[in-house]
PDB file of C-alpha atoms in Angstrom:
ATOM      1  CA  UNK A  25       0.056  -0.010   0.002  1.00 39.00           C
ATOM      2  CA  UNK A  26       1.045   3.515  -1.292  1.00 42.00           C
ATOM      3  CA  UNK A  27       1.284   6.636   1.516  1.00 43.00           C
ATOM      4  CA  UNK A  28       0.729   9.965  -0.317  1.00 42.00           C
ATOM      5  CA  UNK A  29       1.853  12.603   2.009  1.00 49.00           C
ATOM      6  CA  UNK A  30       0.676  16.173   1.530  1.00 68.00           C
ATOM      7  CA  UNK A  31       3.674  18.482   2.292  1.00 88.00           C
ATOM      8  CA  UNK A  32       2.621  21.420   4.626  1.00 95.00           C
ATOM      9  CA  UNK A  33       2.748  25.342   3.699  1.00 98.00           C
ATOM     10  CA  UNK A  34       6.207  26.233   5.066  1.00 98.00           C
ATOM     11  CA  UNK A  35       5.233  29.545   6.777  1.00 98.00           C
ATOM     12  CA  UNK A  36       7.937  32.261   8.081  1.00 98.00           C
ATOM     13  CA  UNK A  37       6.702  34.584  11.113  1.00 98.00           C
ATOM     14  CA  UNK A  38       8.035  37.593  12.397  1.00 98.00           C
ATOM     15  CA  UNK A  39       7.164  39.105  15.734  1.00 97.00           C
ATOM     16  CA  UNK A  40       6.519  36.354  18.764  1.00 97.00           C
ATOM     17  CA  UNK A  41       4.519  38.655  21.702  1.00 96.00           C
ATOM     18  CA  UNK A  42       2.391  36.250  23.026  1.00 97.00           C
ATOM     19  CA  UNK A  43      -0.179  36.160  19.996  1.00 98.00           C
ATOM     20  CA  UNK A  44       2.867  35.482  17.764  1.00 98.00           C
ATOM     21  CA  UNK A  45       3.872  32.342  19.810  1.00 97.00           C
ATOM     22  CA  UNK A  46       0.936  31.379  19.766  1.00 98.00           C
ATOM     23  CA  UNK A  47       0.481  31.273  16.094  1.00 98.00           C
ATOM     24  CA  UNK A  48       3.965  29.140  15.383  1.00 98.00           C
ATOM     25  CA  UNK A  49       2.986  26.866  18.267  1.00 97.00           C
ATOM     26  CA  UNK A  50      -0.320  26.031  16.063  1.00 98.00           C
ATOM     27  CA  UNK A  51       1.411  25.793  12.702  1.00 98.00           C
ATOM     28  CA  UNK A  52       3.984  23.808  14.062  1.00 98.00           C
ATOM     29  CA  UNK A  53       1.402  21.227  15.972  1.00 97.00           C
ATOM     30  CA  UNK A  54       0.086  20.930  12.808  1.00 97.00           C
ATOM     31  CA  UNK A  55       3.195  19.848  10.729  1.00 97.00           C
ATOM     32  CA  UNK A  56       4.067  23.089   9.102  1.00 98.00           C
ATOM     33  CA  UNK A  57       7.488  24.049   8.614  1.00 98.00           C
ATOM     34  CA  UNK A  58       8.400  27.189  10.530  1.00 98.00           C
ATOM     35  CA  UNK A  59      11.506  29.780  10.603  1.00 98.00           C
ATOM     36  CA  UNK A  60      10.663  32.375  13.097  1.00 98.00           C
ATOM     37  CA  UNK A  61      12.512  35.699  14.016  1.00 98.00           C
ATOM     38  CA  UNK A  62      11.561  37.990  17.486  1.00 96.00           C
ATOM     39  CA  UNK A  63      13.595  41.038  18.021  1.00 93.00           C
ATOM     40  CA  UNK A  64      14.635  38.854  21.609  1.00 90.00           C
ATOM     41  CA  UNK A  65      15.970  35.984  20.456  1.00 90.00           C
ATOM     42  CA  UNK A  66      15.211  34.447  23.876  1.00 89.00           C
ATOM     43  CA  UNK A  67      11.510  33.812  22.653  1.00 88.00           C
ATOM     44  CA  UNK A  68      12.797  32.455  19.562  1.00 93.00           C
ATOM     45  CA  UNK A  69      15.011  30.062  21.155  1.00 92.00           C
ATOM     46  CA  UNK A  70      12.017  28.617  23.139  1.00 91.00           C
ATOM     47  CA  UNK A  71       9.681  27.513  19.979  1.00 95.00           C
ATOM     48  CA  UNK A  72      13.260  26.602  18.482  1.00 95.00           C
ATOM     49  CA  UNK A  73      13.313  23.799  21.026  1.00 93.00           C
ATOM     50  CA  UNK A  74       9.582  22.623  19.330  1.00 94.00           C
ATOM     51  CA  UNK A  75      10.878  22.534  15.889  1.00 96.00           C
ATOM     52  CA  UNK A  76      10.885  25.791  14.577  1.00 97.00           C
ATOM     53  CA  UNK A  77      14.297  27.175  12.842  1.00 98.00           C
ATOM     54  CA  UNK A  78      15.379  30.529  13.798  1.00 97.00           C
ATOM     55  CA  UNK A  79      16.882  32.810  11.709  1.00 97.00           C
ATOM     56  CA  UNK A  80      19.218  35.441  13.061  1.00 96.00           C
ATOM     57  CA  UNK A  81      17.552  38.542  11.389  1.00 96.00           C
ATOM     58  CA  UNK A  82      14.392  39.201   9.635  1.00 97.00           C
ATOM     59  CA  UNK A  83      16.059  39.677   6.175  1.00 98.00           C
ATOM     60  CA  UNK A  84      16.802  35.543   7.340  1.00 98.00           C
ATOM     61  CA  UNK A  85      13.393  34.801   7.662  1.00 98.00           C
ATOM     62  CA  UNK A  86      11.756  36.672   4.852  1.00 98.00           C
ATOM     63  CA  UNK A  87      14.237  34.888   2.521  1.00 98.00           C
ATOM     64  CA  UNK A  88      13.538  31.366   3.967  1.00 98.00           C
ATOM     65  CA  UNK A  89       9.535  31.046   2.988  1.00 98.00           C
ATOM     66  CA  UNK A  90       6.913  32.662   0.096  1.00 98.00           C
ATOM     67  CA  UNK A  91       4.399  32.942   3.005  1.00 98.00           C
ATOM     68  CA  UNK A  92       6.016  35.363   5.460  1.00 98.00           C
ATOM     69  CA  UNK A  93       3.093  36.262   8.458  1.00 98.00           C
ATOM     70  CA  UNK A  94       3.642  39.381  10.924  1.00 98.00           C
ATOM     71  CA  UNK A  95       2.590  39.719  14.260  1.00 98.00           C
ATOM     72  CA  UNK A  96       4.499  42.721  15.470  1.00 98.00           C
ATOM     73  CA  UNK A  97       3.538  45.657  18.149  1.00 96.00           C
ATOM     74  CA  UNK A  98       2.578  48.283  16.156  1.00 97.00           C
ATOM     75  CA  UNK A  99       3.167  49.857  11.624  1.00 97.00           C
ATOM     76  CA  UNK A 100       6.042  51.496  12.819  1.00 97.00           C
ATOM     77  CA  UNK A 101       7.954  48.000  14.394  1.00 97.00           C
ATOM     78  CA  UNK A 102       6.546  46.514  10.583  1.00 98.00           C
ATOM     79  CA  UNK A 103       8.206  49.541   9.486  1.00 96.00           C
ATOM     80  CA  UNK A 104      11.661  49.061  10.516  1.00 96.00           C
ATOM     81  CA  UNK A 105      11.506  45.008  10.701  1.00 97.00           C
ATOM     82  CA  UNK A 106      11.061  44.641   7.068  1.00 98.00           C
ATOM     83  CA  UNK A 107      13.388  47.176   6.843  1.00 95.00           C
ATOM     84  CA  UNK A 108      16.189  45.899   4.210  1.00 91.00           C
ATOM     85  CA  UNK A 109      14.623  43.065   3.583  1.00 97.00           C
ATOM     86  CA  UNK A 110      13.763  41.455   0.045  1.00 98.00           C
ATOM     87  CA  UNK A 111      10.373  40.953  -0.270  1.00 98.00           C
ATOM     88  CA  UNK A 112       9.827  40.806  -3.822  1.00 98.00           C
ATOM     89  CA  UNK A 113       7.956  37.451  -5.025  1.00 98.00           C
ATOM     90  CA  UNK A 114       6.655  37.079  -1.213  1.00 98.00           C
ATOM     91  CA  UNK A 115       2.972  36.723   0.041  1.00 98.00           C
ATOM     92  CA  UNK A 116       2.807  39.359   3.168  1.00 98.00           C
ATOM     93  CA  UNK A 117       0.200  38.821   5.513  1.00 98.00           C
ATOM     94  CA  UNK A 118       0.577  40.819   8.091  1.00 98.00           C
ATOM     95  CA  UNK A 119      -1.646  40.312  11.250  1.00 98.00           C
ATOM     96  CA  UNK A 120      -0.452  43.275  13.146  1.00 98.00           C
ATOM     97  CA  UNK A 121      -2.953  45.519  14.997  1.00 96.00           C
ATOM     98  CA  UNK A 122      -3.013  48.740  12.300  1.00 96.00           C
ATOM     99  CA  UNK A 123      -5.438  51.171  10.885  1.00 98.00           C
ATOM    100  CA  UNK A 124      -7.427  50.874   7.914  1.00 98.00           C
ATOM    101  CA  UNK A 125      -5.121  54.026   6.381  1.00 98.00           C
ATOM    102  CA  UNK A 126      -1.745  51.825   7.749  1.00 98.00           C
ATOM    103  CA  UNK A 127      -3.201  48.906   6.256  1.00 98.00           C
ATOM    104  CA  UNK A 128      -3.840  50.609   2.827  1.00 98.00           C
ATOM    105  CA  UNK A 129      -0.661  52.316   2.823  1.00 98.00           C
ATOM    106  CA  UNK A 130       1.241  48.888   4.367  1.00 98.00           C
ATOM    107  CA  UNK A 131      -0.152  46.847   0.802  1.00 98.00           C
ATOM    108  CA  UNK A 132       1.106  50.099  -1.908  1.00 98.00           C
ATOM    109  CA  UNK A 133       4.510  49.338   0.835  1.00 98.00           C
ATOM    110  CA  UNK A 134       4.221  46.165  -0.189  1.00 98.00           C
ATOM    111  CA  UNK A 135       3.255  46.199  -3.466  1.00 98.00           C
ATOM    112  CA  UNK A 136       6.217  48.283  -4.791  1.00 98.00           C
ATOM    113  CA  UNK A 137       8.603  46.352  -3.241  1.00 97.00           C
ATOM    114  CA  UNK A 138       7.338  43.673  -5.339  1.00 98.00           C
ATOM    115  CA  UNK A 139       5.041  41.824  -2.404  1.00 98.00           C
ATOM    116  CA  UNK A 140       1.852  40.002  -2.973  1.00 98.00           C
ATOM    117  CA  UNK A 141      -0.596  41.524   0.430  1.00 98.00           C
ATOM    118  CA  UNK A 142      -3.071  40.306   2.525  1.00 98.00           C
ATOM    119  CA  UNK A 143      -3.798  42.495   5.819  1.00 98.00           C
ATOM    120  CA  UNK A 144      -5.108  41.157   8.906  1.00 98.00           C
ATOM    121  CA  UNK A 145      -7.642  41.422  11.929  1.00 98.00           C
ATOM    122  CA  UNK A 146      -7.814  39.090  15.067  1.00 98.00           C
ATOM    123  CA  UNK A 147     -10.749  38.780  16.867  1.00 98.00           C
ATOM    124  CA  UNK A 148      -9.271  36.244  19.671  1.00 97.00           C
ATOM    125  CA  UNK A 149      -7.045  36.417  22.340  1.00 96.00           C
ATOM    126  CA  UNK A 150      -3.862  34.059  22.281  1.00 98.00           C
ATOM    127  CA  UNK A 151      -5.084  31.110  24.100  1.00 98.00           C
ATOM    128  CA  UNK A 152      -8.375  30.840  21.512  1.00 98.00           C
ATOM    129  CA  UNK A 153      -5.621  30.060  19.009  1.00 98.00           C
ATOM    130  CA  UNK A 154      -5.075  26.466  17.963  1.00 97.00           C
ATOM    131  CA  UNK A 155      -8.897  26.440  20.022  1.00 97.00           C
ATOM    132  CA  UNK A 156     -11.681  25.784  17.265  1.00 95.00           C
ATOM    133  CA  UNK A 157     -14.100  25.690  20.077  1.00 97.00           C
ATOM    134  CA  UNK A 158     -13.036  28.931  21.410  1.00 97.00           C
ATOM    135  CA  UNK A 159     -14.400  30.549  18.390  1.00 97.00           C
ATOM    136  CA  UNK A 160     -11.162  32.887  17.522  1.00 97.00           C
ATOM    137  CA  UNK A 161     -11.562  34.199  13.933  1.00 98.00           C
ATOM    138  CA  UNK A 162      -9.199  36.477  11.964  1.00 98.00           C
ATOM    139  CA  UNK A 163     -10.968  39.133   9.397  1.00 98.00           C
ATOM    140  CA  UNK A 164      -8.912  39.243   6.320  1.00 98.00           C
ATOM    141  CA  UNK A 165      -8.874  41.866   3.425  1.00 98.00           C
ATOM    142  CA  UNK A 166      -6.546  42.459   0.420  1.00 98.00           C
ATOM    143  CA  UNK A 167      -5.715  40.606  -2.857  1.00 96.00           C
ATOM    144  CA  UNK A 168      -8.358  37.505  -3.038  1.00 97.00           C
ATOM    145  CA  UNK A 169      -6.441  35.152  -4.964  1.00 98.00           C
ATOM    146  CA  UNK A 170      -3.317  35.399  -2.512  1.00 98.00           C
ATOM    147  CA  UNK A 171      -6.324  34.838   0.670  1.00 98.00           C
ATOM    148  CA  UNK A 172      -7.205  31.817  -1.179  1.00 98.00           C
ATOM    149  CA  UNK A 173      -4.372  30.572  -2.354  1.00 98.00           C
ATOM    150  CA  UNK A 174      -3.508  30.359   1.842  1.00 98.00           C
ATOM    151  CA  UNK A 175      -6.605  29.549   3.242  1.00 98.00           C
ATOM    152  CA  UNK A 176      -6.079  26.610   4.617  1.00 98.00           C
ATOM    153  CA  UNK A 177      -2.765  27.309   6.293  1.00 98.00           C
ATOM    154  CA  UNK A 178      -4.332  30.810   7.803  1.00 98.00           C
ATOM    155  CA  UNK A 179      -7.312  28.494   9.090  1.00 98.00           C
ATOM    156  CA  UNK A 180      -5.053  26.717  11.207  1.00 98.00           C
ATOM    157  CA  UNK A 181      -4.483  28.670  13.917  1.00 98.00           C
ATOM    158  CA  UNK A 182      -8.235  30.130  13.462  1.00 98.00           C
ATOM    159  CA  UNK A 183     -11.074  30.644  11.582  1.00 98.00           C
ATOM    160  CA  UNK A 184     -10.948  33.003   8.295  1.00 98.00           C
ATOM    161  CA  UNK A 185     -13.165  35.586   7.946  1.00 98.00           C
ATOM    162  CA  UNK A 186     -12.363  37.612   4.002  1.00 98.00           C
ATOM    163  CA  UNK A 187     -14.277  40.967   4.177  1.00 98.00           C
ATOM    164  CA  UNK A 188     -13.209  43.023   0.739  1.00 98.00           C
ATOM    165  CA  UNK A 189     -10.092  43.347  -1.550  1.00 98.00           C
ATOM    166  CA  UNK A 190      -9.847  47.031  -0.358  1.00 98.00           C
ATOM    167  CA  UNK A 191      -7.012  45.712   2.186  1.00 98.00           C
ATOM    168  CA  UNK A 192      -8.093  48.598   4.956  1.00 98.00           C
ATOM    169  CA  UNK A 193     -11.462  46.578   5.656  1.00 98.00           C
ATOM    170  CA  UNK A 194     -10.122  44.026   7.831  1.00 98.00           C
ATOM    171  CA  UNK A 195      -8.265  46.945  10.206  1.00 98.00           C
ATOM    172  CA  UNK A 196     -11.843  48.943  10.324  1.00 98.00           C
ATOM    173  CA  UNK A 197     -13.636  45.781  10.732  1.00 98.00           C
ATOM    174  CA  UNK A 198     -11.252  44.380  13.970  1.00 98.00           C
ATOM    175  CA  UNK A 199     -11.645  48.339  15.512  1.00 98.00           C
ATOM    176  CA  UNK A 200     -15.620  48.421  15.061  1.00 98.00           C
ATOM    177  CA  UNK A 201     -15.907  45.276  16.693  1.00 97.00           C
ATOM    178  CA  UNK A 202     -13.619  45.521  19.511  1.00 97.00           C
ATOM    179  CA  UNK A 203     -15.293  49.625  19.551  1.00 97.00           C
ATOM    180  CA  UNK A 204     -18.331  47.672  20.388  1.00 97.00           C
ATOM    181  CA  UNK A 205     -16.918  45.695  22.874  1.00 97.00           C
ATOM    182  CA  UNK A 206     -15.531  48.542  24.841  1.00 97.00           C
ATOM    183  CA  UNK A 207     -18.495  50.683  24.416  1.00 97.00           C
ATOM    184  CA  UNK A 208     -20.701  47.225  26.324  1.00 98.00           C
ATOM    185  CA  UNK A 209     -17.415  47.062  29.163  1.00 98.00           C
ATOM    186  CA  UNK A 210     -18.021  50.918  29.325  1.00 98.00           C
ATOM    187  CA  UNK A 211     -22.207  49.829  30.402  1.00 98.00           C
ATOM    188  CA  UNK A 212     -20.592  46.625  32.325  1.00 98.00           C
ATOM    189  CA  UNK A 213     -18.423  49.462  33.999  1.00 98.00           C
ATOM    190  CA  UNK A 214     -21.197  51.347  35.153  1.00 98.00           C
ATOM    191  CA  UNK A 215     -23.363  49.026  36.185  1.00 98.00           C
ATOM    192  CA  UNK A 216     -21.152  47.744  38.230  1.00 98.00           C
ATOM    193  CA  UNK A 217     -20.531  50.956  39.844  1.00 98.00           C
ATOM    194  CA  UNK A 218     -23.841  51.834  40.267  1.00 98.00           C
ATOM    195  CA  UNK A 219     -24.600  48.528  42.910  1.00 98.00           C
ATOM    196  CA  UNK A 220     -20.623  48.782  44.078  1.00 98.00           C
ATOM    197  CA  UNK A 221     -21.624  50.259  47.712  1.00 97.00           C
ATOM    198  CA  UNK A 222     -24.464  48.742  48.256  1.00 98.00           C
ATOM    199  CA  UNK A 223     -25.197  44.691  50.091  1.00 98.00           C
ATOM    200  CA  UNK A 224     -25.090  43.429  46.197  1.00 98.00           C
ATOM    201  CA  UNK A 225     -23.193  40.315  45.339  1.00 98.00           C
ATOM    202  CA  UNK A 226     -21.147  40.974  42.412  1.00 98.00           C
ATOM    203  CA  UNK A 227     -20.821  37.914  41.342  1.00 98.00           C
ATOM    204  CA  UNK A 228     -24.725  37.435  41.442  1.00 98.00           C
ATOM    205  CA  UNK A 229     -25.223  39.977  39.733  1.00 98.00           C
ATOM    206  CA  UNK A 230     -22.965  39.496  37.047  1.00 98.00           C
ATOM    207  CA  UNK A 231     -25.170  36.966  35.641  1.00 98.00           C
ATOM    208  CA  UNK A 232     -28.168  38.735  35.464  1.00 98.00           C
ATOM    209  CA  UNK A 233     -25.660  41.736  33.309  1.00 98.00           C
ATOM    210  CA  UNK A 234     -24.950  38.872  31.194  1.00 98.00           C
ATOM    211  CA  UNK A 235     -28.138  37.467  30.285  1.00 98.00           C
ATOM    212  CA  UNK A 236     -29.345  40.691  30.132  1.00 98.00           C
ATOM    213  CA  UNK A 237     -26.941  41.724  28.064  1.00 98.00           C
ATOM    214  CA  UNK A 238     -27.239  38.737  25.482  1.00 98.00           C
ATOM    215  CA  UNK A 239     -30.885  39.592  25.339  1.00 98.00           C
ATOM    216  CA  UNK A 240     -30.334  43.214  24.293  1.00 97.00           C
ATOM    217  CA  UNK A 241     -27.840  42.656  21.487  1.00 97.00           C
ATOM    218  CA  UNK A 242     -29.885  40.889  18.721  1.00 96.00           C
ATOM    219  CA  UNK A 243     -31.171  44.909  18.161  1.00 96.00           C
ATOM    220  CA  UNK A 244     -27.860  45.434  16.298  1.00 97.00           C
ATOM    221  CA  UNK A 245     -30.252  43.505  13.361  1.00 97.00           C
ATOM    222  CA  UNK A 246     -32.635  45.716  13.294  1.00 96.00           C
ATOM    223  CA  UNK A 247     -29.894  48.925  13.012  1.00 97.00           C
ATOM    224  CA  UNK A 248     -28.762  47.546  10.535  1.00 97.00           C
ATOM    225  CA  UNK A 249     -31.900  47.416   8.456  1.00 97.00           C
ATOM    226  CA  UNK A 250     -32.645  50.962   9.637  1.00 97.00           C
ATOM    227  CA  UNK A 251     -29.590  51.919   8.082  1.00 97.00           C
ATOM    228  CA  UNK A 252     -30.130  50.055   5.248  1.00 97.00           C
ATOM    229  CA  UNK A 253     -33.606  50.884   3.630  1.00 97.00           C
ATOM    230  CA  UNK A 254     -33.434  55.061   5.711  1.00 96.00           C
ATOM    231  CA  UNK A 255     -35.962  54.223   7.396  1.00 97.00           C
ATOM    232  CA  UNK A 256     -34.885  54.891  11.392  1.00 97.00           C
ATOM    233  CA  UNK A 257     -38.790  54.522  12.464  1.00 96.00           C
ATOM    234  CA  UNK A 258     -39.113  51.007  11.212  1.00 94.00           C
ATOM    235  CA  UNK A 259     -40.020  48.281  13.973  1.00 93.00           C
ATOM    236  CA  UNK A 260     -39.494  50.673  16.415  1.00 95.00           C
ATOM    237  CA  UNK A 261     -40.542  49.131  19.992  1.00 91.00           C
ATOM    238  CA  UNK A 262     -39.573  52.015  22.185  1.00 94.00           C
ATOM    239  CA  UNK A 263     -39.120  55.441  20.666  1.00 96.00           C
ATOM    240  CA  UNK A 264     -36.870  58.284  20.638  1.00 97.00           C
ATOM    241  CA  UNK A 265     -38.747  60.302  22.709  1.00 97.00           C
ATOM    242  CA  UNK A 266     -39.401  58.006  25.386  1.00 96.00           C
ATOM    243  CA  UNK A 267     -36.541  56.919  25.643  1.00 97.00           C
ATOM    244  CA  UNK A 268     -35.031  60.201  26.421  1.00 98.00           C
ATOM    245  CA  UNK A 269     -37.817  61.241  28.497  1.00 97.00           C
ATOM    246  CA  UNK A 270     -36.495  58.670  30.819  1.00 97.00           C
ATOM    247  CA  UNK A 271     -32.770  59.448  31.150  1.00 98.00           C
ATOM    248  CA  UNK A 272     -33.103  61.644  34.042  1.00 98.00           C
ATOM    249  CA  UNK A 273     -34.088  58.749  36.401  1.00 98.00           C
ATOM    250  CA  UNK A 274     -30.684  57.511  35.207  1.00 98.00           C
ATOM    251  CA  UNK A 275     -28.499  60.573  36.084  1.00 98.00           C
ATOM    252  CA  UNK A 276     -30.393  60.843  39.352  1.00 98.00           C
ATOM    253  CA  UNK A 277     -29.358  57.189  39.831  1.00 98.00           C
ATOM    254  CA  UNK A 278     -26.169  57.912  39.415  1.00 98.00           C
ATOM    255  CA  UNK A 279     -25.937  61.098  41.688  1.00 98.00           C
ATOM    256  CA  UNK A 280     -27.573  59.080  43.973  1.00 98.00           C
ATOM    257  CA  UNK A 281     -24.941  56.561  44.451  1.00 98.00           C
ATOM    258  CA  UNK A 282     -22.033  58.361  43.991  1.00 98.00           C
ATOM    259  CA  UNK A 283     -20.986  57.147  40.752  1.00 98.00           C
ATOM    260  CA  UNK A 284     -19.822  59.569  37.681  1.00 98.00           C
ATOM    261  CA  UNK A 285     -22.196  60.149  34.606  1.00 98.00           C
ATOM    262  CA  UNK A 286     -19.163  60.520  32.833  1.00 98.00           C
ATOM    263  CA  UNK A 287     -19.807  57.205  30.681  1.00 98.00           C
ATOM    264  CA  UNK A 288     -22.908  57.294  30.151  1.00 97.00           C
ATOM    265  CA  UNK A 289     -23.978  61.036  30.054  1.00 98.00           C
ATOM    266  CA  UNK A 290     -22.298  61.849  26.152  1.00 98.00           C
ATOM    267  CA  UNK A 291     -25.121  59.622  24.497  1.00 98.00           C
ATOM    268  CA  UNK A 292     -27.527  61.084  26.525  1.00 98.00           C
ATOM    269  CA  UNK A 293     -26.861  64.270  25.193  1.00 98.00           C
ATOM    270  CA  UNK A 294     -26.376  62.558  21.087  1.00 98.00           C
ATOM    271  CA  UNK A 295     -30.039  60.861  21.552  1.00 98.00           C
ATOM    272  CA  UNK A 296     -31.358  64.498  23.132  1.00 98.00           C
ATOM    273  CA  UNK A 297     -29.468  66.407  20.199  1.00 97.00           C
ATOM    274  CA  UNK A 298     -31.442  63.628  17.506  1.00 97.00           C
ATOM    275  CA  UNK A 299     -34.597  64.182  19.007  1.00 97.00           C
ATOM    276  CA  UNK A 300     -34.186  68.358  19.536  1.00 97.00           C
ATOM    277  CA  UNK A 301     -33.686  67.684  15.303  1.00 95.00           C
ATOM    278  CA  UNK A 302     -37.249  65.771  15.253  1.00 93.00           C
ATOM    279  CA  UNK A 303     -36.496  62.018  15.235  1.00 92.00           C
ATOM    280  CA  UNK A 304     -39.714  61.406  17.986  1.00 95.00           C
ATOM    281  CA  UNK A 305     -40.268  58.343  16.534  1.00 95.00           C
ATOM    282  CA  UNK A 306     -37.041  56.995  15.555  1.00 96.00           C
ATOM    283  CA  UNK A 307     -35.706  54.541  18.117  1.00 94.00           C
ATOM    284  CA  UNK A 308     -31.469  55.184  18.595  1.00 97.00           C
ATOM    285  CA  UNK A 309     -30.749  54.595  14.595  1.00 97.00           C
ATOM    286  CA  UNK A 310     -30.235  58.304  14.281  1.00 97.00           C
ATOM    287  CA  UNK A 311     -27.690  58.549  16.660  1.00 97.00           C
ATOM    288  CA  UNK A 312     -25.193  57.071  14.447  1.00 98.00           C
ATOM    289  CA  UNK A 313     -25.491  59.881  11.858  1.00 97.00           C
ATOM    290  CA  UNK A 314     -24.794  63.027  14.566  1.00 97.00           C
ATOM    291  CA  UNK A 315     -21.511  60.334  15.103  1.00 97.00           C
ATOM    292  CA  UNK A 316     -20.335  60.829  11.390  1.00 97.00           C
ATOM    293  CA  UNK A 317     -18.727  63.912  10.533  1.00 89.00           C
TER     294      UNK A 317
END
């Protein structure tokens, strides 16, 4: 009986912070040849003990394989690490957190140096990498054909979601979702602050808060439908006028509990502005138009 061995794609990885290390280990465990480089050599040596080839320089690492994945601190770190490397003919996948404008500029920068480019936004924390059931994934944007070429390899550490040919779209999706996350955290922080000095166990309160946030989350679909259709009164359950009428109670409660309203007052101010502009029968979608300059 003849056994056929499928050769795994070789990967160069620049950057071995917590996320880069998790990516490297996952590829190694899946049988991919991996060459690594890190500004701090000690981290690279640890992966060398686990089967990775350790490059002495970023240039040596880039030269090792066609697929080059970068996971560094910021865009400036990418510029510094890749300066002086030969990117001609390389498939450059940048998983470094950046802005949409930086991603677009980096795509053009790579093209000028003869490289093909994909930008990525990681929607996971390091412990989720290599654990499919954890639900982590990565947004990718840029050349569709490049994404398809490496889709199988890129899917080893985490799920893949292609969001468009515009190289900035992965970063934009990343920042949009994370912005929503921090908004949720801000609301949760205010909620915990309200009960902080009372005889209310935060551990017992947490499931109530989590369940409420989950119950409210589907409202984003109505918002999306209203934005697409342009009718902000479509499917309204609680009008803006009604919600604005209730805001004084929230502010008074914060005052009574000696809690700063700085996390919720700006949103209430926007709600009142939208109402003053005539959005009486809308819900909260019109606030979005006040944010867009």
